[in-house]
Amino acid sequence: MKPLNETASDGFQRVAPLWENDLMSANVDAPSRGSEPTDPLLRTLFETFGFRSFRPRQEEIVRAILAGEDAFAVMPTGGGKSLCYQLPALLLDGACVVVSPLISLMKDQVDAAVKNGINAATLNSTTSSAEYREIMEQLDRGRLDLLYVSPERANLDSFRETLKNAKISFFAIDEAHCVSQWGHNFRSDYLELGRLADEFPSCPIAAFTATATERVATDITSLLRLRNPHCVRASFDRPNLFYQIEFKENFDRQLLDFLKDVPNESGVVYRSTRKKVEATTEFLVANGYRAEAYHAGMSDSDRAEVQDRFARDETPIIVATIAFGMGIDKSNVRFVVHGDLPKDVESYYQETGRAGRDGEPARCLLFYNYGDVAIQRSFLDSYEDEEARRSAELRLNEMVRFAESEGCRRVNLLRYFGEDYAPSDGTGCGFCDYCAGVHKKVDATIDAQKALSAMQRTGNRFGAAHIADVLVGDATEKVARNGHDRLPTFGVGKDKSKRYWRYLIQALTVQGIAELDPTMERPIPRVTALGWEVMRNQRKVEIVDRPEGARKKERSRAVKKASSSKDALKGIERDLFEELRALRAQVAKAENVPPYVVFNDKSLVDMAILKPRDDSELLECSGVGRGKLRNYGEEFLDAIRVFLESRGI
Ligand code: ADP
Ligand code: MG
């Protein structure tokens, strides 16, 4: 392995020293005016892709490939991996062969590359023999820059013979974690790709993945037989994702509240079971939302259609199990909601990672309560292998810890991936619910004493819901049957809601003032030694405030404000953006491609802000290169002009 700068023993470049700069520059996809760059790399970046600067670590990989080295890049979803091979493919002689696992992914990538004026094609099981002949002819003549193929195709002896007779610049293996049994998407076809290194000794190979674990990384470099590769590991921070975790009390209502904050936007709602997926979908549709379900119980063709309508912005909201996600390159996913606790932090990260690939702000909202932990624990029983079960349990515990941790979400999340997130002012990321300051601490000592005493007096044998019933004085059948309506604590918490008490009990458990009885199947809180200190008035309790009523509305306004970017579109710019978004939808439909292939949200945002009047001004917008200018320039410039005139500007 041959990293450029500092190298740690694992061969990866350590991100920490570069980090602050990286993070700062991660947000600089912002529009900036200037003359055309002279450096050939930056020039192609600007002219073909329409970008002013590289994302963190892109340039380094591009340069390694151009220098003829093998390369291996671990970069988060949305980090911009495609550009790392597309740019050198343009600059090098011959075609770059890209191996990619899914036909839908290849098709979108090729469509997008062609719109940028790149000569790209794909060979897969749906290619007709006429198309095949034409592509091969282009390859022979050295006209192709990019050739996307499935791993099955790359493994065909006959196909590789063809490649040997053509001029191949290098191989790019996308989603390279598919080669590893330890990854989440093992494909045996990927294993066979190892022979490319032997059969094409003078062709560099570049492998890309978003999977963070060290084990998968080691598998990739060894199984693909990369030769002394240049390794790069980008920060896993996704600066444009706003992380938020809420106590789940009434998911349906909480979801509706949230959706009001993101009108017309596209997003995914993850649920843990098919039944919940169906129920939430029905609920949303009944409430006037365009939502569709997606889970493994549906036929392949139904699923493909749902996915397609989502990509095309025809169905803005998908309610799905974890079966949904792989193979979605849609860049304008503006939110990911988890209605239930994910099984581990890695899954949470991958699933939330599908939001905001275009770099524009996007929201990630997780709803969580104890019931979820119990459900996830019950899934653990399905493991036959004890070691696997144990490992899943440890990962679940980490997930619970993350969900319950206080403080900056980004710090907590990145710590899981071994990154030490250190913002320059030492406060926090500034872009999560904690940093937005919506979680205020309040003294809850008296309430804690009430709750602990109710637990103690009911014998530490009942769940939080029952304790809450006792506290608010609800003489349910179960309360009466157990004689709990005669306890001195019955009704002492009338001034608060049942939900408040359930929330408080969870908070006490997180702080170790209560604990869940490990011998019980269901979550049963009991008083701990710390809890006794509280009851004896030797210890104070603070919890994160959980406002109700008017104060709750105030808080949700604060979240909304904090989660939209500081330069969020307002007024006329917002209107222009909507206008352009409608035009994009229309153009995409006519061309039969997903809207984000025409322009991503970032490009439209730039257009709304910069309001370009001519070609050179349009080129200043992110994602607008010469290809897109030629294809769409006139239409979009016209639309902008007409809009401005209609507003008398
Ligand atoms: P990945 O494969 O790593 O998930 P993609 O290659 O799909 O990410 O890129 C995600 C988005 O980032 C795309 O919309 C792409 O156009 C954009 N992008 C890539 N590189 C840059 C850059 N240097 N500046 C601005 N946007 C970029
Ligand atoms: Mg990709």
XYZ file of C-alpha atoms and ligand atoms in Angstrom:
677
model
C 0.000 0.000 0.000
C 1.278 3.388 -0.876
C -0.519 6.359 0.594
C 0.937 9.753 -0.120
C 1.161 11.586 3.139
C 0.966 10.254 6.620
C 0.426 6.541 6.879
C -0.836 4.560 9.802
C -0.020 0.904 10.316
C -3.224 -0.154 8.605
C -2.061 1.510 5.423
C -4.790 4.107 5.461
C -4.119 7.735 5.507
C -5.272 9.101 8.778
C -7.958 11.638 8.276
C -7.651 13.547 11.494
C -4.890 16.000 10.572
C -6.556 16.921 7.318
C -9.894 16.907 8.773
C -10.778 20.432 9.594
C -9.782 21.575 6.184
C -11.627 18.707 4.590
C -14.731 19.524 6.514
C -14.581 23.143 5.680
C -14.056 22.400 2.040
C -16.801 19.778 2.120
C -19.271 22.614 2.169
C -17.708 24.635 -0.581
C -19.709 23.169 -3.425
C -21.093 26.709 -3.226
C -21.361 28.848 -6.340
C -18.256 30.901 -6.927
C -17.418 33.084 -9.843
C -14.065 33.181 -11.504
C -12.169 32.608 -14.683
C -11.700 29.174 -16.211
C -9.079 27.159 -14.378
C -5.772 26.482 -16.121
C -4.741 23.257 -14.379
C -5.870 20.449 -16.743
C -7.579 18.499 -13.979
C -9.511 21.475 -12.660
C -10.291 22.482 -16.189
C -11.915 19.169 -17.027
C -13.655 19.200 -13.664
C -15.129 22.566 -14.523
C -15.832 22.113 -18.218
C -17.232 18.607 -18.178
C -18.710 18.224 -14.723
C -19.398 21.857 -13.912
C -17.642 21.794 -10.536
C -15.253 24.432 -9.256
C -13.446 22.261 -6.757
C -12.888 18.673 -5.776
C -14.643 17.090 -2.866
C -12.301 15.869 -0.117
C -9.890 13.188 -1.401
C -11.203 13.074 -4.961
C -8.192 14.763 -6.483
C -5.769 12.409 -4.812
C -7.468 9.333 -6.256
C -7.722 10.883 -9.690
C -4.002 11.654 -9.646
C -3.104 8.134 -8.511
C -5.081 6.609 -11.367
C -3.547 9.023 -13.855
C -0.119 7.986 -12.569
C -0.942 4.370 -13.435
C -1.313 3.123 -9.881
C -3.933 0.804 -8.461
C -6.184 2.682 -6.090
C -8.619 1.879 -3.327
C -11.002 4.494 -1.987
C -13.351 4.294 0.958
C -15.668 7.269 0.727
C -19.101 7.830 2.176
C -22.222 7.650 0.063
C -22.537 10.913 -1.783
C -18.809 11.514 -1.408
C -18.473 11.592 -5.181
C -16.866 8.279 -6.065
C -18.055 8.208 -9.690
C -16.133 11.337 -10.489
C -12.935 9.697 -9.223
C -12.953 7.308 -12.170
C -14.931 9.297 -14.713
C -12.468 12.165 -14.734
C -9.331 10.071 -15.400
C -11.339 8.031 -17.905
C -11.759 11.229 -19.897
C -8.124 12.191 -19.704
C -6.568 8.795 -20.403
C -6.367 7.081 -23.766
C -8.725 4.155 -24.213
C -11.843 3.093 -22.371
C -12.298 2.697 -18.649
C -14.241 -0.476 -17.851
C -16.504 0.054 -14.849
C -17.848 -2.986 -13.023
C -21.070 -2.201 -11.196
C -23.477 -4.609 -9.496
C -26.886 -3.395 -10.622
C -28.348 -2.666 -14.030
C -30.432 0.222 -12.714
C -27.320 1.871 -11.272
C -25.384 1.463 -14.502
C -28.183 2.897 -16.573
C -28.484 6.048 -14.479
C -24.734 6.536 -14.395
C -24.450 6.183 -18.141
C -27.378 8.537 -18.743
C -25.804 11.107 -16.445
C -22.353 10.750 -18.026
C -23.765 11.098 -21.529
C -25.569 14.292 -20.496
C -22.183 15.605 -19.441
C -20.894 14.907 -22.925
C -18.911 11.801 -21.964
C -18.887 8.822 -24.326
C -20.349 6.186 -22.059
C -22.191 2.941 -22.665
C -23.357 -0.096 -20.748
C -23.401 -3.771 -21.583
C -25.779 -5.918 -19.597
C -28.378 -8.633 -19.989
C -30.822 -6.170 -21.566
C -28.446 -5.030 -24.320
C -29.665 -6.062 -27.783
C -27.212 -7.630 -30.221
C -27.381 -4.572 -32.478
C -26.503 -2.305 -29.535
C -23.769 -4.715 -28.575
C -22.185 -4.557 -32.025
C -22.308 -0.792 -32.049
C -20.725 -0.467 -28.615
C -17.994 -2.915 -29.581
C -17.257 -0.962 -32.698
C -16.926 2.235 -30.697
C -14.628 0.428 -28.295
C -12.477 -0.820 -31.190
C -12.158 2.645 -32.595
C -11.108 4.036 -29.229
C -14.222 6.216 -29.070
C -15.526 5.089 -25.699
C -14.485 6.739 -22.440
C -16.559 4.603 -20.104
C -17.931 1.103 -20.496
C -20.146 -0.082 -17.630
C -20.508 -3.839 -17.294
C -21.961 -6.278 -14.791
C -19.539 -8.566 -12.935
C -21.035 -11.538 -14.804
C -20.037 -9.952 -18.080
C -16.553 -9.118 -16.852
C -16.140 -12.757 -15.891
C -16.924 -14.097 -19.366
C -13.722 -15.402 -20.985
C -14.906 -14.272 -24.399
C -15.568 -10.761 -23.169
C -12.178 -10.454 -21.548
C -10.555 -11.649 -24.779
C -12.350 -8.811 -26.565
C -11.038 -6.353 -24.015
C -7.501 -7.599 -24.540
C -7.755 -6.588 -28.174
C -9.077 -3.129 -27.358
C -7.398 -0.230 -25.638
C -8.403 -0.249 -21.974
C -7.195 2.623 -19.799
C -8.074 1.068 -16.434
C -10.700 -0.896 -14.524
C -12.961 0.712 -11.942
C -14.712 -1.642 -9.515
C -17.667 0.167 -7.977
C -19.388 -1.066 -4.801
C -16.285 -3.171 -4.227
C -17.508 -4.426 -0.839
C -19.609 -6.931 -2.800
C -16.416 -9.010 -2.955
C -16.399 -9.538 0.807
C -18.406 -12.043 2.789
C -18.147 -9.606 5.672
C -19.865 -6.855 3.780
C -23.617 -6.508 3.555
C -23.915 -7.402 -0.115
C -21.706 -10.318 -0.967
C -21.773 -11.326 -4.658
C -19.812 -14.374 -5.688
C -19.351 -12.866 -9.157
C -17.246 -10.181 -7.550
C -14.808 -12.778 -6.206
C -13.868 -13.812 -9.712
C -12.882 -10.250 -10.581
C -9.598 -11.020 -8.853
C -8.290 -12.432 -12.110
C -8.413 -9.047 -13.855
C -5.186 -8.126 -12.083
C -3.432 -11.211 -13.492
C -4.817 -10.994 -16.974
C -4.335 -7.252 -17.428
C -0.983 -6.662 -15.749
C -0.475 -3.226 -17.243
C -4.016 -1.938 -16.540
C -4.517 -0.131 -13.230
C -7.481 -1.177 -11.105
C -9.340 1.269 -8.903
C -11.820 -0.041 -6.321
C -14.499 2.003 -4.545
C -16.743 1.400 -1.581
C -18.719 3.249 1.077
C -18.400 0.424 3.586
C -16.311 1.547 6.491
C -15.170 -1.596 8.247
C -11.521 -2.572 8.249
C -12.274 -6.212 7.614
C -14.126 -5.488 4.387
C -11.368 -3.100 3.316
C -8.713 -5.773 3.783
C -10.820 -8.257 1.816
C -11.198 -5.830 -1.057
C -7.510 -5.135 -1.530
C -6.521 -8.777 -1.218
C -9.378 -10.496 -3.084
C -9.197 -8.065 -5.984
C -5.413 -8.573 -5.856
C -4.711 -4.867 -5.991
C -1.034 -4.213 -6.581
C 0.440 -1.917 -4.002
C -2.654 0.308 -4.214
C -2.870 3.934 -3.310
C -5.378 3.855 -0.448
C -7.593 6.686 0.592
C -10.120 6.827 3.320
C -12.242 9.944 3.359
C -13.943 11.225 6.460
C -17.315 9.615 7.011
C -18.814 12.889 7.989
C -21.773 13.964 5.897
C -21.857 17.662 6.733
C -25.186 18.351 5.035
C -27.184 15.761 7.004
C -29.106 17.092 9.982
C -29.353 14.338 12.606
C -32.198 14.254 15.059
C -33.403 11.630 17.523
C -36.823 11.830 19.141
C -38.542 9.824 21.798
C -41.195 7.795 19.989
C -44.582 8.137 21.583
C -47.136 8.200 18.794
C -45.270 7.528 15.602
C -48.102 8.287 13.177
C -48.740 11.691 14.636
C -45.055 12.489 14.972
C -44.496 11.507 11.345
C -47.279 13.805 10.132
C -45.816 16.646 12.185
C -42.447 16.068 10.595
C -43.772 15.844 7.034
C -45.315 19.289 7.425
C -41.760 20.578 7.742
C -40.680 19.089 4.412
C -43.514 19.820 1.988
C -43.181 18.397 -1.542
C -39.856 16.827 -0.702
C -38.793 13.322 -1.459
C -37.735 10.884 1.239
C -37.727 7.424 2.763
C -39.474 6.201 5.902
C -37.873 3.017 7.220
C -39.904 0.600 9.308
C -38.770 -2.650 10.887
C -41.425 -5.031 9.539
C -43.543 -5.501 6.417
C -46.687 -5.096 8.457
C -45.567 -1.742 9.762
C -44.538 -0.698 6.269
C -48.026 -1.480 4.980
C -49.714 0.251 7.912
C -47.648 3.423 7.658
C -48.129 3.579 3.890
C -51.906 3.280 4.254
C -51.868 5.885 6.969
C -49.912 8.370 4.851
C -52.070 7.800 1.788
C -55.197 8.277 3.910
C -53.708 11.582 4.996
C -53.229 12.778 1.457
C -49.564 11.915 0.895
C -48.253 10.224 -2.218
C -46.495 7.281 -0.593
C -45.767 3.720 -1.673
C -44.610 0.636 0.184
C -41.467 -1.340 -0.564
C -40.457 -4.624 1.049
C -39.064 -8.046 0.253
C -42.534 -9.601 0.203
C -43.348 -7.825 -3.063
C -42.516 -9.237 -6.479
C -39.287 -8.135 -8.149
C -41.156 -6.267 -10.844
C -43.404 -4.447 -8.361
C -40.378 -3.394 -6.415
C -38.536 -2.213 -9.505
C -41.554 -0.123 -10.490
C -41.874 1.478 -7.082
C -38.165 2.282 -7.108
C -38.469 3.756 -10.568
C -41.394 6.008 -9.645
C -39.407 7.189 -6.648
C -36.328 7.940 -8.764
C -38.504 9.919 -11.144
C -40.067 11.970 -8.347
C -43.489 10.560 -9.223
C -43.806 8.975 -5.801
C -42.114 11.309 -3.346
C -42.324 9.103 -0.252
C -41.290 5.472 0.071
C -42.113 3.528 3.201
C -39.751 0.587 3.295
C -38.002 -2.140 5.178
C -34.231 -2.299 4.974
C -34.706 -4.142 1.675
C -34.830 -0.685 0.089
C -31.764 1.324 -0.713
C -29.123 -0.584 -2.601
C -29.107 0.615 -6.150
C -30.689 3.986 -5.490
C -28.490 6.764 -6.763
C -31.235 9.366 -6.486
C -29.381 12.434 -5.339
C -32.307 14.546 -4.148
C -33.543 12.430 -1.237
C -34.290 15.178 1.274
C -35.128 13.101 4.341
C -34.754 9.656 5.866
C -36.996 8.834 8.804
C -36.442 5.764 10.957
C -39.752 4.799 12.508
C -38.034 2.043 14.464
C -34.602 1.454 15.899
C -32.142 0.134 13.266
C -30.301 -3.045 14.143
C -26.896 -1.394 14.365
C -25.076 1.894 13.856
C -23.637 0.781 10.530
C -27.162 0.216 9.165
C -28.326 3.542 10.565
C -25.410 5.259 8.877
C -25.944 3.545 5.516
C -29.685 4.191 5.564
C -29.450 7.834 6.581
C -26.612 8.139 4.059
C -29.100 7.827 1.225
C -30.256 11.348 1.998
C -28.627 14.423 0.528
C -26.142 12.954 -1.934
C -26.238 16.220 -3.838
C -24.713 18.003 -0.856
C -27.851 20.019 -0.122
C -29.246 19.930 3.438
C -31.262 16.842 4.255
C -32.888 15.580 7.439
C -32.347 12.302 9.253
C -34.844 11.670 11.989
C -34.814 8.629 14.236
C -37.735 7.729 16.511
C -36.853 5.558 19.400
C -38.237 4.030 22.549
C -37.787 0.935 24.675
C -40.374 -1.081 22.849
C -38.034 -1.038 19.842
C -35.162 -2.484 21.802
C -37.349 -5.367 22.904
C -38.376 -6.039 19.295
C -34.799 -5.916 18.036
C -33.743 -8.255 20.819
C -36.412 -10.723 19.802
C -34.940 -10.726 16.265
C -31.652 -11.897 17.786
C -33.212 -15.254 18.563
C -33.310 -16.056 14.877
C -29.514 -16.470 14.817
C -28.455 -20.104 14.841
C -24.782 -19.400 15.214
C -23.941 -18.309 18.742
C -20.982 -16.173 17.717
C -23.066 -14.336 15.127
C -25.837 -13.803 17.663
C -23.417 -12.409 20.203
C -21.902 -10.059 17.676
C -25.337 -8.834 16.578
C -26.236 -8.252 20.202
C -23.129 -6.168 20.818
C -23.895 -4.109 17.732
C -27.473 -3.602 18.888
C -26.190 -2.407 22.265
C -23.993 0.126 20.485
C -27.024 1.316 18.538
C -29.026 1.752 21.728
C -26.143 3.631 23.257
C -25.956 5.934 20.268
C -29.705 6.585 20.360
C -29.552 7.393 24.052
C -26.328 9.366 24.137
C -26.480 13.011 24.906
C -24.397 15.606 23.125
C -23.600 16.215 19.488
C -24.994 13.429 17.280
C -22.237 13.801 14.730
C -19.543 13.419 17.363
C -21.270 10.271 18.670
C -21.854 8.817 15.221
C -18.354 9.393 13.912
C -16.831 8.073 17.114
C -18.400 4.738 16.201
C -16.354 4.772 12.995
C -13.225 5.691 14.898
C -13.241 9.318 13.851
C -12.566 12.049 16.302
C -14.776 14.869 15.141
C -13.291 18.057 16.406
C -14.920 21.232 15.172
C -12.614 24.211 15.398
C -14.525 25.972 18.149
C -14.839 22.825 20.233
C -18.603 23.026 20.565
C -20.203 20.475 18.297
C -21.181 20.139 14.687
C -23.789 22.890 14.696
C -26.051 20.778 12.494
C -27.915 18.318 14.698
C -30.724 18.594 17.221
C -28.311 18.836 20.140
C -26.197 21.534 18.581
C -29.330 23.390 17.556
C -29.909 23.760 21.282
C -33.395 22.302 21.279
C -32.551 19.851 24.028
C -32.615 21.885 27.213
C -31.858 20.339 30.578
C -34.415 20.721 33.349
C -34.496 19.581 36.951
C -36.713 16.519 37.363
C -35.733 15.353 40.841
C -39.233 15.408 42.309
C -40.757 13.654 39.298
C -37.974 11.086 39.401
C -38.752 10.398 43.053
C -42.408 9.873 42.186
C -41.590 7.477 39.364
C -38.993 5.522 41.339
C -41.336 5.196 44.239
C -44.076 3.887 41.959
C -41.648 1.290 40.583
C -40.581 0.271 44.052
C -44.108 0.053 45.425
C -45.286 -2.071 42.518
C -42.435 -4.465 43.205
C -40.200 -3.540 40.247
C -42.223 -5.943 38.121
C -44.132 -3.699 35.693
C -43.385 -1.954 32.428
C -43.215 1.804 31.979
C -46.748 2.024 30.583
C -48.214 0.519 33.724
C -46.096 2.721 36.000
C -47.334 5.723 34.034
C -50.953 4.586 34.540
C -50.369 4.416 38.287
C -48.706 7.828 38.369
C -51.463 9.670 36.522
C -54.122 7.792 38.501
C -55.684 5.799 35.693
C -57.507 2.892 37.326
C -57.106 0.477 34.439
C -58.227 -3.109 34.835
C -54.605 -4.152 35.381
C -54.076 -1.406 37.962
C -57.206 -2.415 39.862
C -56.431 -6.140 39.635
C -53.064 -5.551 41.271
C -54.479 -3.201 43.870
C -52.243 -0.418 42.607
C -55.047 2.108 42.870
C -54.659 1.895 46.630
C -50.974 2.808 46.611
C -49.936 6.213 47.999
C -48.266 6.955 44.641
C -51.529 6.419 42.741
C -52.307 9.697 40.997
C -49.346 11.687 42.383
C -48.318 12.519 38.817
C -51.702 13.764 37.547
C -50.188 17.078 36.484
C -48.234 15.372 33.653
C -49.189 13.121 30.752
C -48.621 9.381 30.585
C -46.223 10.030 27.741
C -44.164 12.293 29.938
C -43.838 9.591 32.559
C -42.815 6.961 30.038
C -40.233 9.356 28.696
C -38.956 10.130 32.186
C -38.604 6.437 33.051
C -36.567 5.908 29.898
C -34.370 8.896 30.765
C -33.830 7.506 34.283
C -32.764 4.189 32.830
C -30.321 5.840 30.453
C -28.759 7.594 33.429
C -28.529 4.413 35.476
C -30.998 5.703 38.066
C -33.189 2.824 37.015
C -32.235 -0.225 34.968
C -34.003 -2.768 32.839
C -34.266 -6.093 34.576
C -32.027 -8.384 32.487
C -33.966 -11.494 33.527
C -37.160 -10.208 31.936
C -38.155 -10.648 28.301
C -39.960 -7.320 28.205
C -38.412 -4.033 29.311
C -39.132 -3.849 33.053
C -37.458 -0.943 34.856
C -36.254 -1.348 38.438
C -34.636 0.990 40.951
C -30.823 0.953 41.191
C -28.437 2.067 43.943
C -28.280 5.487 42.255
C -32.061 5.491 42.271
C -32.085 5.017 46.032
C -29.805 8.028 46.389
C -32.362 10.037 44.457
C -35.187 8.798 46.633
C -33.207 9.725 49.751
C -32.679 13.226 48.396
C -28.922 12.673 48.072
C -28.828 13.180 44.337
C -30.451 15.542 41.855
C -31.833 14.463 38.486
C -31.717 16.470 35.302
C -33.354 15.342 32.106
C -33.633 16.731 28.626
C -36.767 18.829 28.533
C -39.695 17.297 26.715
C -41.997 20.215 26.021
C -45.728 19.783 25.481
C -48.330 22.056 23.906
C -47.259 25.531 22.794
C -43.676 25.040 23.923
C -43.506 21.960 21.768
C -44.454 23.964 18.684
C -41.810 26.510 19.527
C -39.239 23.772 19.743
C -40.203 22.236 16.418
C -39.877 25.660 14.817
C -36.373 25.890 16.243
C -35.450 22.513 14.730
C -36.863 23.516 11.399
C -34.886 26.712 11.378
C -31.654 25.014 12.403
C -32.011 22.157 9.925
C -32.381 24.240 6.817
C -29.130 25.626 5.549
C -28.173 29.159 6.412
C -28.581 30.169 2.813
C -31.903 28.381 2.407
C -33.944 29.746 -0.455
C -36.522 32.333 0.409
C -39.214 34.277 -1.386
C -38.572 34.799 -5.034
C -35.634 32.405 -5.134
C -37.795 29.677 -3.692
C -40.413 30.393 -6.387
C -37.803 30.305 -9.121
C -36.459 27.045 -7.750
C -39.943 25.514 -7.867
C -40.349 26.755 -11.423
C -37.058 25.152 -12.442
C -37.913 21.986 -10.606
C -41.131 21.714 -12.611
C -39.204 22.286 -15.836
C -36.696 19.625 -14.825
C -39.504 17.127 -14.225
C -40.968 17.886 -17.634
C -37.627 17.539 -19.438
C -36.811 14.338 -17.572
C -40.144 12.826 -18.486
C -39.655 13.649 -22.148
C -36.204 12.066 -22.087
C -37.299 9.127 -19.975
C -34.626 9.637 -17.313
C -34.866 10.436 -13.589
C -34.934 14.210 -12.918
C -31.635 14.223 -11.008
C -29.922 12.982 -14.161
C -30.933 16.240 -15.859
C -29.764 18.501 -13.017
C -29.425 17.792 -9.336
C -31.043 19.995 -6.695
C -27.771 21.770 -6.082
C -27.655 22.973 -9.698
C -31.212 24.310 -9.463
C -30.455 26.033 -6.164
C -27.463 27.742 -7.755
C -29.589 28.828 -10.715
C -32.209 30.261 -8.367
C -29.551 32.225 -6.497
C -27.313 33.319 -9.362
C -30.150 33.869 -11.870
C -27.847 33.393 -14.885
C -28.619 35.398 -18.013
C -26.253 33.771 -20.488
C -24.188 30.653 -21.132
C -21.152 31.751 -19.205
C -23.231 32.638 -16.167
C -25.047 29.329 -16.376
C -21.706 27.522 -16.426
C -20.997 29.051 -13.025
C -23.768 26.948 -11.493
C -22.595 23.738 -9.834
C -23.047 20.693 -12.033
C -23.427 22.617 -15.276
C -20.651 21.694 -17.672
C -20.426 22.051 -21.445
C -22.533 18.934 -22.075
C -25.438 20.041 -19.925
C -25.164 23.550 -21.301
C -25.545 22.204 -24.818
C -28.419 19.899 -23.867
C -30.438 22.133 -21.573
C -28.901 25.589 -21.506
C -31.396 27.331 -23.734
C -34.462 25.870 -22.072
C -33.360 26.731 -18.563
C -32.053 30.196 -19.422
C -35.373 30.939 -21.135
C -37.323 29.773 -18.133
C -35.241 31.958 -15.840
C -35.676 34.993 -18.087
C -39.433 34.535 -18.421
C -39.762 34.089 -14.682
C -37.775 37.223 -13.884
C -39.728 39.259 -16.420
C -43.010 38.051 -14.961
C -41.802 39.400 -11.617
C -40.744 42.672 -13.209
C -37.053 42.061 -12.611
P -21.077 8.154 -4.397
O -20.989 7.176 -5.539
O -19.783 8.343 -3.701
O -22.190 7.871 -3.464
P -21.728 10.021 -6.477
O -20.572 9.745 -7.339
O -23.038 9.437 -6.878
O -21.413 9.596 -4.981
O -21.840 11.605 -6.302
C -22.805 12.179 -5.457
C -23.156 13.581 -5.913
O -22.065 14.453 -5.698
C -23.503 13.683 -7.379
O -24.689 14.450 -7.492
C -22.302 14.392 -7.971
O -22.651 15.146 -9.098
C -21.835 15.266 -6.844
N -20.408 15.610 -6.879
C -19.371 14.781 -7.083
N -18.191 15.439 -7.063
C -18.492 16.741 -6.827
C -17.704 17.942 -6.687
N -16.378 17.918 -6.778
N -18.360 19.095 -6.469
C -19.708 19.117 -6.379
N -20.501 18.042 -6.492
C -19.913 16.857 -6.709
Mg -21.694 5.466 -6.319
